[in-house]
Coordinates of C-alpha atoms in Angstrom, one line a residue:
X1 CA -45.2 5.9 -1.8
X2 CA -42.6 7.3 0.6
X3 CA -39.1 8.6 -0.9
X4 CA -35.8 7.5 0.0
X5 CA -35.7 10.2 2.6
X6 CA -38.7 9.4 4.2
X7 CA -38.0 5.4 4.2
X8 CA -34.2 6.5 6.1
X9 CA -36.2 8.2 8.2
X10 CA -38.7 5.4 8.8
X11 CA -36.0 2.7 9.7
X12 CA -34.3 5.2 11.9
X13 CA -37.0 6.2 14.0
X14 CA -37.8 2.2 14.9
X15 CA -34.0 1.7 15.5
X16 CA -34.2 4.7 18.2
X17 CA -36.6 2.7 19.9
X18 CA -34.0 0.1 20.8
X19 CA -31.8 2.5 22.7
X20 CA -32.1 2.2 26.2
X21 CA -31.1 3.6 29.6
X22 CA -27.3 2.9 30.3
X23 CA -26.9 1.3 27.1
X24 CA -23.3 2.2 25.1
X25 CA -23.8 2.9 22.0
X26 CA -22.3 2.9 18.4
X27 CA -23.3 5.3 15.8
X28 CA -22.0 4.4 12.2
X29 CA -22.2 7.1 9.1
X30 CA -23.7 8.0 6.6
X31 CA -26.9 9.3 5.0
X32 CA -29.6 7.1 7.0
X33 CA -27.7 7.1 10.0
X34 CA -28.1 11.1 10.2
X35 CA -31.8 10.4 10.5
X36 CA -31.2 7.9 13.7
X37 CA -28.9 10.8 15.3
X38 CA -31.4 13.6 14.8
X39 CA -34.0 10.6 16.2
X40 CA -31.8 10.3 19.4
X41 CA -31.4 13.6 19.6
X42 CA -35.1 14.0 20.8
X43 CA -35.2 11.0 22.8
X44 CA -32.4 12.7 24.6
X45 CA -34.1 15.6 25.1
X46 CA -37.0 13.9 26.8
X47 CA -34.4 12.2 29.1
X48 CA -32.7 9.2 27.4
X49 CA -29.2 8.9 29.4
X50 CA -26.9 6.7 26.7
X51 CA -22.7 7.1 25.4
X52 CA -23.0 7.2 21.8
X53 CA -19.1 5.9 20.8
X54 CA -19.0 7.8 16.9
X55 CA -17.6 6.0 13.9
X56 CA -16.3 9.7 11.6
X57 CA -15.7 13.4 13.3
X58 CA -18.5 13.8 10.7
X59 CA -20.7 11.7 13.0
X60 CA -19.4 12.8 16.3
X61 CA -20.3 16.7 15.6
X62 CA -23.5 16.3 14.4
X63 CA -24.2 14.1 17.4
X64 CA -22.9 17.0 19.9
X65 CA -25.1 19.2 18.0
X66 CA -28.0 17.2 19.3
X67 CA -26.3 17.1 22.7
X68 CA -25.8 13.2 22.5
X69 CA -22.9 12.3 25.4
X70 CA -20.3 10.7 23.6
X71 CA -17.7 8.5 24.7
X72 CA -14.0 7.3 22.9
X73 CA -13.7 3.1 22.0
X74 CA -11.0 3.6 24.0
X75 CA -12.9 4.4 26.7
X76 CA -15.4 1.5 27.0
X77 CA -14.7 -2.2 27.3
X78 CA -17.7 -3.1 25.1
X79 CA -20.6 -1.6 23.2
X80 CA -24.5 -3.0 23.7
X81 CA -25.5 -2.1 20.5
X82 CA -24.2 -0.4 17.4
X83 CA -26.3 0.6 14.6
X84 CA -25.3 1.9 11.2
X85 CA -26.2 1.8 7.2
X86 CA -24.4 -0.4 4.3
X87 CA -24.1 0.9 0.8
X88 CA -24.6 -3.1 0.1
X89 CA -26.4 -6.1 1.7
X90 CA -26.8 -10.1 0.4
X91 CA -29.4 -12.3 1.6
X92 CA -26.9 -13.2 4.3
X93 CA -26.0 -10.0 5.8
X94 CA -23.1 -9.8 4.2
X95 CA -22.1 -6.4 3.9
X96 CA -20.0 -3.7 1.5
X97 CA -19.5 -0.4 3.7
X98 CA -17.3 2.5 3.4
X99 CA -19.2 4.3 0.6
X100 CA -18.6 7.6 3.2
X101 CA -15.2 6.7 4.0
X102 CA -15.2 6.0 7.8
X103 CA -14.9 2.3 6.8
X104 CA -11.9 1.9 9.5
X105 CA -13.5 3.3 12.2
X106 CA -16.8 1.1 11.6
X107 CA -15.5 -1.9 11.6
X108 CA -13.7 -1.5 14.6
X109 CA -16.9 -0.7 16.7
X110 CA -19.0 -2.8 14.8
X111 CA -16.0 -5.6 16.1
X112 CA -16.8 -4.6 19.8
X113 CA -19.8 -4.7 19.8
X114 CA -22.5 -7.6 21.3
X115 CA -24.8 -6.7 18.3
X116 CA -25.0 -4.9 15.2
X117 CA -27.6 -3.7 13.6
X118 CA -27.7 -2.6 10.1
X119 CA -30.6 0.6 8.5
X120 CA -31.3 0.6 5.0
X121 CA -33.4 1.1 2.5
X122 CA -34.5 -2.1 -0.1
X123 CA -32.2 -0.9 -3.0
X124 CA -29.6 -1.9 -0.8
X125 CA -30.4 -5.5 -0.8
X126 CA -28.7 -7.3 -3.5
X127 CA -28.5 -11.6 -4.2
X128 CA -24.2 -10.8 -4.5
X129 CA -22.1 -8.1 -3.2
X130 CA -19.9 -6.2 -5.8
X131 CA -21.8 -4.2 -7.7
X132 CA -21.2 -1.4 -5.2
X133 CA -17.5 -0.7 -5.8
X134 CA -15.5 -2.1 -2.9
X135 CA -13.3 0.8 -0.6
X136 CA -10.2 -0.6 0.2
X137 CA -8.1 2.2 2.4
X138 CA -4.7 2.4 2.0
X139 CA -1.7 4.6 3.3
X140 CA -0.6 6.8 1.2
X141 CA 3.0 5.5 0.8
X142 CA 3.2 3.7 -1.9
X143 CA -0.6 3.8 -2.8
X144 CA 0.2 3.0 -6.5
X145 CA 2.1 -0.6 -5.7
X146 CA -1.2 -1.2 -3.8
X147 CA -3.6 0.2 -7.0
X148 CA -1.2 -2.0 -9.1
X149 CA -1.3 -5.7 -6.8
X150 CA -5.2 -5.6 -6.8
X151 CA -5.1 -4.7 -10.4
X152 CA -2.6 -7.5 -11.5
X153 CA -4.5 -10.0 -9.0
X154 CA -8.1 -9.6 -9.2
X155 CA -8.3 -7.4 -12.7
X156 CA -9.8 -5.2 -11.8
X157 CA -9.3 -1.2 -11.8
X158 CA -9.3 0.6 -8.5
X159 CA -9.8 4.0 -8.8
X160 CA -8.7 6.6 -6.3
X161 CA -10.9 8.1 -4.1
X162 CA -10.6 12.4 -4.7
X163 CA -12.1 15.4 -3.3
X164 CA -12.1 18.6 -4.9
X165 CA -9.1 17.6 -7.3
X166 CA -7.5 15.6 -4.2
X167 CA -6.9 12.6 -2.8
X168 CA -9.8 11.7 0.0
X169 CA -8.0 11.7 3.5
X170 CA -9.9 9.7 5.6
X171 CA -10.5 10.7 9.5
X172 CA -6.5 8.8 10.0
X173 CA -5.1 10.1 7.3
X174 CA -5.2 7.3 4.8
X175 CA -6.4 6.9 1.0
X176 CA -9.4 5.4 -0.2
X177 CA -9.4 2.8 -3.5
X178 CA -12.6 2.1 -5.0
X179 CA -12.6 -1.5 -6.6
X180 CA -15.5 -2.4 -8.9
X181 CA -15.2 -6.1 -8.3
X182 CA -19.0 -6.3 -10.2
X183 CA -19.6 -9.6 -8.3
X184 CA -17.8 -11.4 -5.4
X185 CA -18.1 -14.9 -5.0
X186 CA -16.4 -15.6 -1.5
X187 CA -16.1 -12.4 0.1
X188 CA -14.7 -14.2 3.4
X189 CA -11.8 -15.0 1.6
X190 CA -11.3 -11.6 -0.3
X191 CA -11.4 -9.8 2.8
X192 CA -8.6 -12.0 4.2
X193 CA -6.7 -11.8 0.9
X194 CA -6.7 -8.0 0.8
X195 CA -5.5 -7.3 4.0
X196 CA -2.7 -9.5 3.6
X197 CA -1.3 -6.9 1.0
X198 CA 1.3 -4.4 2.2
X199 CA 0.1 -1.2 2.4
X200 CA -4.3 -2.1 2.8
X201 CA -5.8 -0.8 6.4
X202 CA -8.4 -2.5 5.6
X203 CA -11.7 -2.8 3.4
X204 CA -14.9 -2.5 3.2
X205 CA -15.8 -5.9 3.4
X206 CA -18.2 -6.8 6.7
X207 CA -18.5 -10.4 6.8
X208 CA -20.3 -12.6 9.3
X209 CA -20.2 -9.3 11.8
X210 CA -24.2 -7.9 11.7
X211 CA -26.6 -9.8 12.9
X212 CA -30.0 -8.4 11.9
X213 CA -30.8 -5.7 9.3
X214 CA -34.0 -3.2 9.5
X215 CA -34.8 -2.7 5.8
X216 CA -37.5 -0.2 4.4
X217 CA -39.5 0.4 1.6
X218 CA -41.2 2.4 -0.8
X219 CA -45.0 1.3 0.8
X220 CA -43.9 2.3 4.2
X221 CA -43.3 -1.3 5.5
X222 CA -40.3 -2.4 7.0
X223 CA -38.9 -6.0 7.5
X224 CA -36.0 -7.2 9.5
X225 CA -33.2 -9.6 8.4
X226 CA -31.5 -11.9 11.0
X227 CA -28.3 -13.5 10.7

């Protein structure tokens, strides 16, 4: 049976394939999607010419460690194809991300992209989203009316993010909340709610935006999800 490690490793190596000549390219964050940089990594090396357009600075390094080109959202009018993980994912691709904090920055490539396609391993896969508590970010101005709203509203508690006895900063210089919602019922209309209050960036929410998933498993298969 192959570990967790070795099943990341698995999905990422089939995602590589998909990466073409040309093609402009989203990298997402997080644990599996290190294995799909290190991946591209060696396809460049045997002459794969892509922009990878990086979702963290955490992503954007280790891809210039493995002499990926990269290239600015600003700088491209659309993305082919980005590619990232989920910490959760329901039967239809409905996502929770932001587990690693670069849930801003995600979203907005995975928004300008023509497709997006999700790597994870099957104890992502769950029948409704929750579980997983939801990131909201925040500014840090007023962060406490925000903590207190989504408490009052949805009772819930939402715990801030901290690092070393500090507040998270994200890569913009915003908060994170972490919202144990347990189960959510409509997450189209959450998301909408929550960035209607004063203060939210945005959350970790992904609704209706992948539109195939590449799921692994302990026995070395690997099954993909379409929208």
């Amino acid at each position: 049976m192959l570990t967790q490690d070795e099943i990341k490793q698995l999905v990422a190596k089939q995602a590589a394939q998909l990466v073409q000549n040309n093609m402009i390219v989203g990298i997402g964050s997080g644990s599996t999607v290190y294995w799909l940089i290190m991946e591209l990594g060696k396809q460049v090396k045997k002459g794969l010419l892509f922009q990878a357009v990086p979702t963290s600075k955490k992503t954007a390094a280790l891809a210039a460690q493995q002499n990926i080109p990269l290239a600015e959202l600003n700088d491209v009018n659309a993305i082919d194809l980005t590619i990232d993980g989920a910490d959760e994912i329901d039967p239809n691709l409905q996502m929770i991300k932001g587990g690693g904090g670069a849930l801003l920055q995600e979203k907005m490539v995975a928004a300008a992209s023509r497709e997006l396609l999700i790597l994870a391993d099957h104890t992502k896969l769950v029948q409704h989203l929750g579980q997983f508590p939801l990131p909201i970010e925040v500014i840090p101005f007023g962060w406490k009316q925000v903590q207190r709203e989504i408490r009052e509203t949805y009772q819930v508690e939402p715990t801030l993010r901290m690092l070393n006895d500090q507040p998270l900063v994200s890569d913009h210089g915003h908060y994170i909340l972490d919202c144990p919602f347990q189960k959510i019922e409509n997450p189209d209309i959450l998301t909408y709610e929550l960035n209607g209050i004063p203060g939210v960036v945005e959350n970790g929410l992904f609704v209706n935006m992948a539109d195939l998933a590449l799921i692994g498993f302990p026995d070395g298969r690997t099954e993909t999800m379409h929208k």
